[in-house]
Amino acid sequence: MYVDLISDISNGSAYKPPNRKTLRQLVLARSGLAKLQLKDEVTSLIASGVKFGCGTDVWSSGDISLNGGAIYYINEDCRMQERIFMAEPFMHLTHTALNITNMTLAALRAAGFPEAKTSSAISSKVHDHAPNVVNGMNNLGSEDNHDLPGSGCYCHKLELSAKSFLGADGVKDVVKKSKGTANHFAHARGKNGLPRFRKIQEDNGFTPKNPQKGSATRWSGAYDQMEFNREFQVCIQLYDLENTSDDVYNKCKYDVEDWTMNEEACAVLAPIAFATKWAEGTNYATKCAYLPMTYALIDATEYDAPVVYNFKGTEPKLVAAALLTTPTRDARELMHRDLIDRFVAQVEGTSSEIDYWIALFLDPQFNHGKFTSERNVPAAKIAWGLEQLRALWAREYKPTPEVPDPAPATEAGANVQPPKKAKTTTSLFGLLAMTQSLAAPPPPVDDPAVEVDELEMYLARPQLTITENFNVLKWWRAHTGVYPHLVKMVRKRLACCSIH
């Protein structure tokens, strides 16, 4: 697109620097052409029965504020596709739920979604967790009385849970000192500043690295600062011994207990940081792992659960919860309760809960519903989720008797490999894999009363061992010939990510 734009600017000849008016006209022309192309694409896809996911956010920088949105769909080759359909300035409008709803609906209709049938073409949504955005997006399905599945951005929800830990008594004091240290190095120069600190790093065998700057809108800024302090603890302590005359900086220095709590906080928050980074993808179906990832985090933050110390350059180890300082342990319990409330209790009984369970079963790593202990998710709950899947299959995707099933390929012809033995590891995916042996047994799929079809054949196959780099869409692409009708459900139900 940029090459074409330069060509337009140059009018096919040698490049000429454009003036502002010419450039604006060309950008608007290109934008208008792109909108028409998107509308044609969406119209054609809807006519062929494709279902979309929809993600929105409010983007702000200085005085500029945009209502941004993207749609997602899975093509016939089982690859996630992303298209931006909206980047509308609010101009004089305020960020109310009604304005967000109206702007989003107008942009969707301009992109080719039918009037008053928006939700029939959109299978699920994901959005910012701010109340005005939540209420605005909840209105998308109201025009045809449809409860559109979806919820706040997974990463934003994790951020809110992490902030409950960072803001807890005791921990927040360490966070404040950590920010003070970072601010000191951001402004101090000369003898008692960043150059001296980098020299200390070099003298002690470290590759010089600047302290992390904080972020006003992301919890990870505080985590990155504390992780920097943990990594360069020796260097900071040596710097502290030299720098005793700066009263402002002296207030930010860690004492012995602060250093202990800093390391504990890094270990406690590491799984949250991992889950946040993992979820930041738009080319794969992260929705499948919403439940497994959530319960892995819930397990990892229980009051009596050991903490995994898995820092770069050190051997992983498990530290008993009883060895943690009281403020850290209490703060972790606060985060544990927040995770349960935000990711489980608030979703229970909604269409989103059904959506997450169906997505779970459509991942061959979880096709038996085995992803956590029965103490967390009883067998009855797994059976309920399976019931939702079977009902949807029978209602919308199972071939009717009048249309015979195409002869499915054999499992052997699909190059199916036996599940690998799970390795013991301290990574978050390793913890997920280890729970498979503790989980409820697989659902009964050998009942003679149940007709054997594509879905039952899929549910009967061995559950794959959980691996970090598994691509569920790639797996379905390789098994389209085995499950030609079930893959249609996959393309429609997984066409949305966990983040906006």
Coordinates of C-alpha atoms in Angstrom, one line a residue, residues 43 56 67 91 99 172 212 246 249 277 310 321 398 405 432 441 447:
T43 CA -20.3 -9.2 2.0
T56 CA -12.5 -3.0 19.8
N67 CA -12.5 4.3 18.5
M91 CA -14.0 14.5 17.7
N99 CA -21.5 6.8 21.4
K172 CA 2.9 -1.5 47.4
Q212 CA 13.1 -0.1 33.1
D246 CA 21.1 12.1 47.8
Y249 CA 17.3 8.6 46.4
K277 CA 2.6 -12.3 26.7
N310 CA 12.4 -19.9 37.6
A321 CA 4.4 -21.0 50.7
K398 CA -24.2 -32.2 12.1
D405 CA -21.5 -37.7 5.4
L432 CA -1.0 -27.3 32.9
P441 CA -11.8 -38.9 33.4
D447 CA -22.0 -45.4 24.8

